[in-house]
CSV table of C-alpha atoms in Angstrom, one decimal:
chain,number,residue,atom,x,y,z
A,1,UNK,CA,-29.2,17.2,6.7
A,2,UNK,CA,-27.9,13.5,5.9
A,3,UNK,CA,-27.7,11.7,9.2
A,4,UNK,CA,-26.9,8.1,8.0
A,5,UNK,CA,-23.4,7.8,6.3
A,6,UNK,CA,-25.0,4.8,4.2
A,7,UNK,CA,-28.5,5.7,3.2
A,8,UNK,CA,-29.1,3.0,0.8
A,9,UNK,CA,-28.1,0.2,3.0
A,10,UNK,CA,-30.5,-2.1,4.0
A,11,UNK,CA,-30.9,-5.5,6.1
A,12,UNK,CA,-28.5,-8.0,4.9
A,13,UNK,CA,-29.9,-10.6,3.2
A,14,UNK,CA,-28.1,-13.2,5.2
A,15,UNK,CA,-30.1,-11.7,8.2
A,16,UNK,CA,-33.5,-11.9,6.0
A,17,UNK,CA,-33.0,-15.0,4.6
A,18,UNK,CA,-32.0,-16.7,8.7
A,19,UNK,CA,-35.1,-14.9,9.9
A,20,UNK,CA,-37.1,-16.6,7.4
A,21,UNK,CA,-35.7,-20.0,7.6
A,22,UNK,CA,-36.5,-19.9,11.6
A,23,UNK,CA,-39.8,-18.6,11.0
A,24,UNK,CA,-40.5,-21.6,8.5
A,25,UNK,CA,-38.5,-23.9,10.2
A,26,UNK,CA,-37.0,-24.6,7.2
A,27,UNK,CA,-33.6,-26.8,6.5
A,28,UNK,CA,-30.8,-23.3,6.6
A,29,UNK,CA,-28.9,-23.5,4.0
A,30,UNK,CA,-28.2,-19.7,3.8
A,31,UNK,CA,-26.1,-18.3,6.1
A,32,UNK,CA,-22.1,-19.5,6.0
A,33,UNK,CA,-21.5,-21.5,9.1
A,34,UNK,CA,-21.2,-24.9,10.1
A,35,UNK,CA,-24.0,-26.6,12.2
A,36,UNK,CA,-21.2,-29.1,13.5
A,37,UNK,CA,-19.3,-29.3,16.4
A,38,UNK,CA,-16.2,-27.3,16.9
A,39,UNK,CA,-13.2,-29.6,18.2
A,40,UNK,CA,-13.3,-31.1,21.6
A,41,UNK,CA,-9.7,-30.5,22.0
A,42,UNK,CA,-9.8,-27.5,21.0
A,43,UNK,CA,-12.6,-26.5,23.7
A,44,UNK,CA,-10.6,-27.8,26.1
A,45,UNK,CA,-7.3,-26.1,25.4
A,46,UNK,CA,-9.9,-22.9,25.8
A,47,UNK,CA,-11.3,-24.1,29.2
A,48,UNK,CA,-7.4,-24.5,30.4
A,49,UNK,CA,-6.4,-21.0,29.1
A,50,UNK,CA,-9.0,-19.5,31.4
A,51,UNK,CA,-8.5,-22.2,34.4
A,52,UNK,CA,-4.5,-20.5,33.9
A,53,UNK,CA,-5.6,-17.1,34.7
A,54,UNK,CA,-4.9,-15.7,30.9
A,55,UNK,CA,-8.0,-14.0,31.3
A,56,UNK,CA,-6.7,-10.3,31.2
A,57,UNK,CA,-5.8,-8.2,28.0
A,58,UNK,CA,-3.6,-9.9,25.7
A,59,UNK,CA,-1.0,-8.0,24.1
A,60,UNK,CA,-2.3,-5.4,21.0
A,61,UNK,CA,-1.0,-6.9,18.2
A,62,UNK,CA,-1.5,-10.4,19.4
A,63,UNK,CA,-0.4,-13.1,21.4
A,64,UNK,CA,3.3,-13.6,20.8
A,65,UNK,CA,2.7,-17.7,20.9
A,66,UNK,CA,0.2,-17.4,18.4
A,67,UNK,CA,1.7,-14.7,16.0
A,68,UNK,CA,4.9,-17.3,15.9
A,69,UNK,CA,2.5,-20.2,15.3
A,70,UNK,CA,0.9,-18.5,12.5
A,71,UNK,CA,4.1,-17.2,10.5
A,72,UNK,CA,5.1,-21.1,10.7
A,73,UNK,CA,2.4,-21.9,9.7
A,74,UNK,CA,2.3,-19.8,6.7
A,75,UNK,CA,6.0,-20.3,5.8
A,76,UNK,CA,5.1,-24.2,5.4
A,77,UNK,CA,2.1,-23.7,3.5
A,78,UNK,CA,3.8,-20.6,1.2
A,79,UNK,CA,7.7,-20.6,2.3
A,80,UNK,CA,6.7,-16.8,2.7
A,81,UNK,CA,7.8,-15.1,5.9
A,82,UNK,CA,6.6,-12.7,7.9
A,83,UNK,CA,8.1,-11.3,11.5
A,84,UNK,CA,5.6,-12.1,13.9
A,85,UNK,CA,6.7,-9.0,16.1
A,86,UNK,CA,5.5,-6.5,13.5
A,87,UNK,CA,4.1,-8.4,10.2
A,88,UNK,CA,0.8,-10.0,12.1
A,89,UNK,CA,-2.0,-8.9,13.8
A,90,UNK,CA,-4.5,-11.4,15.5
A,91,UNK,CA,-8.0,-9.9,14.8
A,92,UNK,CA,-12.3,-10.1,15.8
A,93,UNK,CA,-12.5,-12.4,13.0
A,94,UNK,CA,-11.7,-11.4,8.9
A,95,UNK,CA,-14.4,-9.0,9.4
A,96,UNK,CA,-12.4,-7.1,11.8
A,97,UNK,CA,-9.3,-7.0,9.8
A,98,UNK,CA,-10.7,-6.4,6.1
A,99,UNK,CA,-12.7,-2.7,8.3
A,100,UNK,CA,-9.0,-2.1,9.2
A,101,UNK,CA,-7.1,-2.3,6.2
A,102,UNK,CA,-9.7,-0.4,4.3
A,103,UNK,CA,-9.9,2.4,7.2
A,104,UNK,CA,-6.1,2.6,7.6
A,105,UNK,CA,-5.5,3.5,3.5
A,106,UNK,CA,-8.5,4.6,1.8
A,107,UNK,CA,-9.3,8.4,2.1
A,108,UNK,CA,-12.4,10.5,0.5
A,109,UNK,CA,-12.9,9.8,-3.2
A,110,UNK,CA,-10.2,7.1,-3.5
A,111,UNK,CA,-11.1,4.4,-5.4
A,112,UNK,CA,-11.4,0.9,-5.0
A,113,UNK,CA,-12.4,-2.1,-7.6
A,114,UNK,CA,-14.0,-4.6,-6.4
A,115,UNK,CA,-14.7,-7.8,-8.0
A,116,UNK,CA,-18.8,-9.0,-8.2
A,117,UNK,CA,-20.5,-11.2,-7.4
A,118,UNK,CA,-18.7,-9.4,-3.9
A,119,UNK,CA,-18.9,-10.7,0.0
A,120,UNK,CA,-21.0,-7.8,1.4
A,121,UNK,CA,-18.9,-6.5,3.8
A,122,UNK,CA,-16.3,-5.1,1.3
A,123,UNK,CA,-18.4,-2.0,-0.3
A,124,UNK,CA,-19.6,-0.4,3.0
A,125,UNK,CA,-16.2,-0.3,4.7
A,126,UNK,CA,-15.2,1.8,1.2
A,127,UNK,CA,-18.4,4.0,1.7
A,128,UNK,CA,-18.0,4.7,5.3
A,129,UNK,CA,-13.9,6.4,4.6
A,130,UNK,CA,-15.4,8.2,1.9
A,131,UNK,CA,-13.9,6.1,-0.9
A,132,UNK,CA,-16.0,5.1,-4.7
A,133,UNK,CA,-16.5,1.7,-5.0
A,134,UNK,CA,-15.2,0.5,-8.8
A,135,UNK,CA,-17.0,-2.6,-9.9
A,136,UNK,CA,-16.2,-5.5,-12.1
A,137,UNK,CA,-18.4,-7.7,-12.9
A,138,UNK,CA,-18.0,-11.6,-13.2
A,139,UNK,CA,-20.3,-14.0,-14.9
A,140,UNK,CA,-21.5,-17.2,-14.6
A,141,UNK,CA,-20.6,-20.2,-14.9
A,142,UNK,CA,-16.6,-19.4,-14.6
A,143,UNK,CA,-15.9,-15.7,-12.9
A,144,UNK,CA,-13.0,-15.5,-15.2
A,145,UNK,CA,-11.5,-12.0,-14.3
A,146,UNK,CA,-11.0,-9.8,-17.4
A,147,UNK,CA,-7.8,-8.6,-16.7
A,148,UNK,CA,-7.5,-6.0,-19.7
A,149,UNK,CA,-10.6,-4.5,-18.2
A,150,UNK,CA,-8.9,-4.7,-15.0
A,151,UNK,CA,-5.8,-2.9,-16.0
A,152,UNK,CA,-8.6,-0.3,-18.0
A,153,UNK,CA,-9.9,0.4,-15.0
A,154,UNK,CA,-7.2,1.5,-12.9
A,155,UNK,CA,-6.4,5.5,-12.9
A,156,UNK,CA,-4.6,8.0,-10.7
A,157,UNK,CA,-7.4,7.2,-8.0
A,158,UNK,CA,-6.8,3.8,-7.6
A,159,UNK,CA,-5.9,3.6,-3.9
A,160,UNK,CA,-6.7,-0.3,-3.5
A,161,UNK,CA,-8.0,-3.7,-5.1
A,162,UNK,CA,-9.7,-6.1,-3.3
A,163,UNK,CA,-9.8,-10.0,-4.4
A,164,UNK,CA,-10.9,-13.0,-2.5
A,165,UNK,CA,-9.6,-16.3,-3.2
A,166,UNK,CA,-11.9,-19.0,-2.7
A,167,UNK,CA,-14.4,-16.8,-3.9
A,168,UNK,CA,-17.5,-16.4,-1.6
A,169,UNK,CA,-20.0,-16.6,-2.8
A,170,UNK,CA,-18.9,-18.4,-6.9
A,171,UNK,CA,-16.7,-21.1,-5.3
A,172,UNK,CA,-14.1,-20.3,-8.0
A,173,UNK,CA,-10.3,-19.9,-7.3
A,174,UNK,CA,-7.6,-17.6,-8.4
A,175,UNK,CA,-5.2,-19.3,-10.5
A,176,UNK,CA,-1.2,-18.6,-11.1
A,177,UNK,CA,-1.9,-16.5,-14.3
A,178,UNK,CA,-4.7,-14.7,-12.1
A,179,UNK,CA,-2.0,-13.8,-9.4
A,180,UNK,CA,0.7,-13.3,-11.9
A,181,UNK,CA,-1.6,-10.6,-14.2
A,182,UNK,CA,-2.9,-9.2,-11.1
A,183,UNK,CA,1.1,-8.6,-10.2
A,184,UNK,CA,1.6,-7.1,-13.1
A,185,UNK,CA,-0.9,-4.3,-12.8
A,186,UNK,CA,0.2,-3.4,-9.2
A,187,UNK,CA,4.2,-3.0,-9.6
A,188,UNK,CA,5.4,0.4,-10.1
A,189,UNK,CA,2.4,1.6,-8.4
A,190,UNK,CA,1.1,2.5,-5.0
A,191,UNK,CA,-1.9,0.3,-4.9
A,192,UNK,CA,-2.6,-1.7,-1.9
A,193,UNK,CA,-4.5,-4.9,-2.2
A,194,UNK,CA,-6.8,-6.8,0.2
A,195,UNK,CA,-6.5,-10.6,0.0
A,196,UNK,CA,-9.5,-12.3,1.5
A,197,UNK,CA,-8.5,-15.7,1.6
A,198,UNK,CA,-10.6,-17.0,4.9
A,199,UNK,CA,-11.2,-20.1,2.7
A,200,UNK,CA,-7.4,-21.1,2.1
A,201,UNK,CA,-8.2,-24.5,3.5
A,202,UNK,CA,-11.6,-25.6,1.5
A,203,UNK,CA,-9.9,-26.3,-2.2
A,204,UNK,CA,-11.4,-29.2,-4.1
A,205,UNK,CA,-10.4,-31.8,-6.7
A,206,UNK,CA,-6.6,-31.4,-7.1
A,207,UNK,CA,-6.8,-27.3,-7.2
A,208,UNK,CA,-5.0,-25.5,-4.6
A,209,UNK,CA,-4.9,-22.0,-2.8
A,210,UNK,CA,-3.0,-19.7,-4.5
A,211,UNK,CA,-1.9,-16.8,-1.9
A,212,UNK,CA,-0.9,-13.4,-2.7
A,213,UNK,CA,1.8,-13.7,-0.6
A,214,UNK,CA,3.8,-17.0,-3.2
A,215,UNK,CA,4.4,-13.5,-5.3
A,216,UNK,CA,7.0,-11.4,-4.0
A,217,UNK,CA,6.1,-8.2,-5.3
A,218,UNK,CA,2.2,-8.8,-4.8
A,219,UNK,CA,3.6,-9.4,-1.0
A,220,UNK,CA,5.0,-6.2,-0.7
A,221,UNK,CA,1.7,-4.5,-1.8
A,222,UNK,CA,-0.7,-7.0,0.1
A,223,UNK,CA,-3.0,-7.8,3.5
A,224,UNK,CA,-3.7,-11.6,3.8
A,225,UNK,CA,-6.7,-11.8,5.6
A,226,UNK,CA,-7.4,-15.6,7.6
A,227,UNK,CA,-10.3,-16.7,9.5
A,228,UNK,CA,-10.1,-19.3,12.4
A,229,UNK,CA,-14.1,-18.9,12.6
A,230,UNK,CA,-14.0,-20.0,8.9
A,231,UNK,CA,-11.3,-22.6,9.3
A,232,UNK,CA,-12.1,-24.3,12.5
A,233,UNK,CA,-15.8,-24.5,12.5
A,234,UNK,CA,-16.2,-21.7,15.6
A,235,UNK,CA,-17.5,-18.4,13.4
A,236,UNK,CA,-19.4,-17.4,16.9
A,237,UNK,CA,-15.9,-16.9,18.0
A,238,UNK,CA,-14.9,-14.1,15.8
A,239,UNK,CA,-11.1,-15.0,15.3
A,240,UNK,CA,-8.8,-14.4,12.9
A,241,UNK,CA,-5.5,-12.2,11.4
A,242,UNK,CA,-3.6,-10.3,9.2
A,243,UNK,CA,-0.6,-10.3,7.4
A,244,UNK,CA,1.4,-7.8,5.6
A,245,UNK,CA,5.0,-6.1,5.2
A,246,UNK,CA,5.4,-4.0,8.6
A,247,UNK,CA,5.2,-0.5,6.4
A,248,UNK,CA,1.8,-1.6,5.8
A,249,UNK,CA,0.8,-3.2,9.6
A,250,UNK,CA,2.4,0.2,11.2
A,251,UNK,CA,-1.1,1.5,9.7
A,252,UNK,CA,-3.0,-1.0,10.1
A,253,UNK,CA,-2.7,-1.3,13.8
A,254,UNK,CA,-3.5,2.1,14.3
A,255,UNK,CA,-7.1,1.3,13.4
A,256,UNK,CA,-6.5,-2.2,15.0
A,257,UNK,CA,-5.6,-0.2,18.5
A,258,UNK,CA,-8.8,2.2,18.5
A,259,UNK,CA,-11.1,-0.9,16.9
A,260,UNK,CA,-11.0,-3.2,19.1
A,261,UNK,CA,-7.2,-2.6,21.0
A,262,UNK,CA,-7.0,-6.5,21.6
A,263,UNK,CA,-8.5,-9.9,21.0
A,264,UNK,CA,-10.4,-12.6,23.5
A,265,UNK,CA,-6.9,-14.0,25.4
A,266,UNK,CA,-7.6,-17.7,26.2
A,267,UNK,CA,-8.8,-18.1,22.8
A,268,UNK,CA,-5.6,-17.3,21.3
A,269,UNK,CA,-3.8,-19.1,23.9
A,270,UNK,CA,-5.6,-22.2,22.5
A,271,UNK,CA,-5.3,-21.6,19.1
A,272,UNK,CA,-1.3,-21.1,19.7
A,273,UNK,CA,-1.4,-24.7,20.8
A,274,UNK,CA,-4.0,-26.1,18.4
A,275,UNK,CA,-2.2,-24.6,15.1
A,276,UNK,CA,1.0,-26.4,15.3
A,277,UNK,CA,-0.6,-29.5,14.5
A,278,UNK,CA,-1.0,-29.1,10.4
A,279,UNK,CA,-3.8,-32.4,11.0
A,280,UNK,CA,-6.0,-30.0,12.5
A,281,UNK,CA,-6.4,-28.1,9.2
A,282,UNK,CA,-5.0,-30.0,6.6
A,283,UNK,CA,-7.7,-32.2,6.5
A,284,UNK,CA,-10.3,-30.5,5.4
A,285,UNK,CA,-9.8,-30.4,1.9
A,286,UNK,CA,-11.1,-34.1,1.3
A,287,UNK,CA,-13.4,-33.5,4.3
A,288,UNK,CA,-15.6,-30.5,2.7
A,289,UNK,CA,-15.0,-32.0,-1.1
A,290,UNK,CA,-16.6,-35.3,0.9
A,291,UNK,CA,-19.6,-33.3,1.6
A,292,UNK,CA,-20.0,-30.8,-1.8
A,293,UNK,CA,-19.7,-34.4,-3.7
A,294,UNK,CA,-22.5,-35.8,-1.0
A,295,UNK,CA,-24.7,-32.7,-2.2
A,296,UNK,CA,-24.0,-32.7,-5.8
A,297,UNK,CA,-24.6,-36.3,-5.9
A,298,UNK,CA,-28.1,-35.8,-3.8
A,299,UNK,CA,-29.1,-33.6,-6.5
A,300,UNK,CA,-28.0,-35.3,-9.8
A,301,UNK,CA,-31.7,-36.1,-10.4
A,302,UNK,CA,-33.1,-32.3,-10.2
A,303,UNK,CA,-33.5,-30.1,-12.3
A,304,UNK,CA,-30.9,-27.8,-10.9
A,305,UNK,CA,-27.9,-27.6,-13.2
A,306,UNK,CA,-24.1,-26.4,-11.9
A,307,UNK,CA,-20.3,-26.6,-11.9
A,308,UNK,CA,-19.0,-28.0,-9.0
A,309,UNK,CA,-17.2,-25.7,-6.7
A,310,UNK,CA,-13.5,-25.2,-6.8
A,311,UNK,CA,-13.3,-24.0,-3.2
A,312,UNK,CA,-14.9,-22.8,-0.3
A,313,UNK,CA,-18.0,-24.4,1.2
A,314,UNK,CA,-20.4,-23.3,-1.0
A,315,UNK,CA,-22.1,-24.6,-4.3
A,316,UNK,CA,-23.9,-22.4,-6.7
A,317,UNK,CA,-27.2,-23.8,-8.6
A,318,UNK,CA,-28.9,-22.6,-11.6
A,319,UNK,CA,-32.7,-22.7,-11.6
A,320,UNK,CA,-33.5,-21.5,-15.0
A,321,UNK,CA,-34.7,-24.9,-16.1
A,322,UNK,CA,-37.4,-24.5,-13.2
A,323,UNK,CA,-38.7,-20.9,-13.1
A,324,UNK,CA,-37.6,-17.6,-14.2
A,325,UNK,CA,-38.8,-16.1,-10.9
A,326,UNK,CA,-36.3,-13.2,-10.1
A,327,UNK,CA,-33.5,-14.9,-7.2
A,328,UNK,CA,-34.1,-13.1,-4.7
A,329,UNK,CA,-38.3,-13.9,-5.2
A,330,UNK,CA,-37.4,-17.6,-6.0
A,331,UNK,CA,-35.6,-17.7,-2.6
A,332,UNK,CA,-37.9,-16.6,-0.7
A,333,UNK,CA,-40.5,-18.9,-2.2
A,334,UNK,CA,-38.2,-22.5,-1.4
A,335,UNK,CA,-38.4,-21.4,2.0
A,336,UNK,CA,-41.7,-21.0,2.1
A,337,UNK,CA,-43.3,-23.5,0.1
A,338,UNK,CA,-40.1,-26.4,0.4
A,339,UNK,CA,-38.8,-25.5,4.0
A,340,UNK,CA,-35.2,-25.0,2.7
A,341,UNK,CA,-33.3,-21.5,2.7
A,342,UNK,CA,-30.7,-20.5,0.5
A,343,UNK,CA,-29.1,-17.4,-1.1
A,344,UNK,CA,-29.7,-15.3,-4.0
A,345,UNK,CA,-26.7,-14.1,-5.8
A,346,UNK,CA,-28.2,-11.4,-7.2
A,347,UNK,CA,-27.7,-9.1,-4.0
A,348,UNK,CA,-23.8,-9.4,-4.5
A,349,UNK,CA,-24.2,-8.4,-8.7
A,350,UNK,CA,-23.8,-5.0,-9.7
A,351,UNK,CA,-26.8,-3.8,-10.2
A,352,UNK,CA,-28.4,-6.7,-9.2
A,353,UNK,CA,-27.7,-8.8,-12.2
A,354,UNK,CA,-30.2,-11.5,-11.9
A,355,UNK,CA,-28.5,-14.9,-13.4
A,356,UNK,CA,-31.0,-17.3,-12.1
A,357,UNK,CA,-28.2,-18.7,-9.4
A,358,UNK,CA,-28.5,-19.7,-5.8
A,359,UNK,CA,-25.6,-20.0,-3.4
A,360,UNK,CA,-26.4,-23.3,-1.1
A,361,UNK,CA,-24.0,-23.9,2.0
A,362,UNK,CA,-22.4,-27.4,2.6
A,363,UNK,CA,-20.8,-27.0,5.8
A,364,UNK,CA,-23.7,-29.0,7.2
A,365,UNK,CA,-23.8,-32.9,8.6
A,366,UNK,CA,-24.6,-35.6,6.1
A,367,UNK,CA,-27.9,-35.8,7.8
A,368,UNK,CA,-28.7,-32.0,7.0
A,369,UNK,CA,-27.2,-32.2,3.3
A,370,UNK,CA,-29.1,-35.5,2.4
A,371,UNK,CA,-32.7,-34.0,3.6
A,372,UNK,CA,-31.9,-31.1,1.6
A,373,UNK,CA,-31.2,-32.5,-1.6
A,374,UNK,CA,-34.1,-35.0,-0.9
A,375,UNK,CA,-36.5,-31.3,-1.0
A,376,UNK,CA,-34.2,-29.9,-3.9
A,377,UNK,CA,-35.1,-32.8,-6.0
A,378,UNK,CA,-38.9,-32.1,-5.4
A,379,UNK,CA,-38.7,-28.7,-6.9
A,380,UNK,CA,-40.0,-28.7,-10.4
């Protein structure tokens, strides 16, 4: 008898490549969070929500405040509505809401493409409901989806597609044609698909975030997933929501209900406040492109080659000029030998398609980022 319902899953390699890095003491440039300081204010407002007794259950769905704040919010940054009452859900980070979405609409041998290099998270959700994971692969340098191979793919099976723009872990962006072929496919069908867009506000050098929700009938078919862990430099506090037409939330919170039922109250109550200023997020375009071009221009002099990120705050490097140690080997090695930990992208390839690239994480002081590149340029 088959106890585990994921047999072939093993540690995550964010988890292996942390342990590593703190058993080194090596400069972390692995796992995806900031090692910055959250906003004062922003503390504060927390501190006061609890001081004012909103210490109790909040509501299921959400905080009414905050659900408001957030459809504002996404109206000025897409002139897309939706009802706060029934069309948002205030979830335990993306992670939380990208289980739900998958558990609420996937059902045993359904099938679901997803797009590698993936975020790990996506593929186990699929397993655990009994769905087949459908892969398509992107390459280096560009991860230009292959939309004919897209549209080959799809069958009577297809339940859902999940894409995530900024990509984690390429840095790449969806573009209008992307969204507009993607529309294409989906209309006149019953497909659902999951928008991971958790890195909406990290777009660099004139590109911008293209939501699903700009395209009406990719709206109607979609989940917008959002991270306040991602955007406000708090991932320890697990916060974030989703958005889709209410035939699509009805199910959604059903999961949402049994998951979790309702999310930490003063937080949201502080969020509801700290959202309607847009300067508390729409700065951080120029402030994370400030800190990719600080690392790219720390290691102009290596022997690392690259294309510099379109979005989120990570940079992939190439290494083949240095070794052709397998990534994941190579990894392991730099954090070892140089006392600096990174991430092999390998691990999120289908079948482990080994392209000689590392994923490094910039949401990191200046101080962190200029010792790293100072070791990256010693690596020949």
């Amino acid at each position: 008898m088959q106890i585990s319902k994921l047999p072939k899953l093993s540690e995550s390699i964010f988890s292996t490549m942390s342990a590593l890095a703190n058993e080194h003491n090596a400069i972390n440039l692995s796992q995806g969070f900031p090692n910055f300081k959250t906003s004062e204010k922003l503390q504060q407002l927390v501190t006061e929500a609890m001081q004012k007794g909103h210490n109790q259950y909040a509501p299921m769905r959400g905080d009414m405040e905050l659900r408001e704040v957030i459809a504002d919010k996404i109206y000025k940054s897409y002139q897309t509505n939706y009802h706060p009452t029934n069309e948002i859900t205030i979830t335990a980070g993306a992670t939380e809401a990208l289980f739900n979405a998958i558990t609420a609409f996937v059902h045993k041998d359904d099938e679901v493409i997803i797009f590698k290099p993936a975020f790990d998270s996506y593929e186990p959700v699929v397993r655990l409901n009994g769905g087949i994971p459908v892969f398509i692969q992107l390459n280096y340098p560009d991860y230009k989806v292959n939309w004919e191979e897209v549209a080959d793919k799809i069958s009577t099976k297809t339940r859902m597609i999940i894409v995530n723009t900024p990509l984690n872990p390429t840095g790449t962006l969806f573009d209008k044609s992307d969204m507009l072929a993607l529309q294409n496919i989906i209309k006149n069908t019953d497909i659902i698909v999951i928008s991971d867009e958790v890195y909406e506000h990290m777009t660099y050098d004139g590109f911008t975030h293209e939501s699903v929700c700009k395209y009406p009938i990719l709206r109607e078919h979609s989940f917008v997933i959002a991270s306040f862990g991602k955007t406000f430099h708090n991932t320890g506090w697990k916060m974030g929501y989703a958005a889709a037409p209410k035939h699509l939330m009805d199910e959604f919170v059903k999961v949402h209900e049994f998951n979790v039922f309702s999310i930490n109250t003063p937080y949201q109550k502080a969020f509801a406040t700290f959202i309607q200023d847009e300067n508390n997020y729409n700065y951080l375009n120029k402030f994370y492109q400030d800190k990719r071009d600080l690392f790219l221009d720390g290691i102009k002099n290596s022997k690392f080659t690259f294309t510099p990120s379109k979005g989120t705050y990570f940079q992939l490097l190439k290494y083949d000029a240095i070794t052709k140690e397998n990534d994941v080997e190579f990894a392991k090695r730099l954090v070892k030998e140089f006392k600096i930990a990174t991430i092999p992208i390998s691990v999120f390839n289908t079948n482990q398609l080994d392209e000689k690239v590392l994923r490094f994480c910039f949401a990191k002081t200046d101080e962190t980022i200029k010792k790293a590149t100072e070791i990256l340029c010693q690596i020949h």
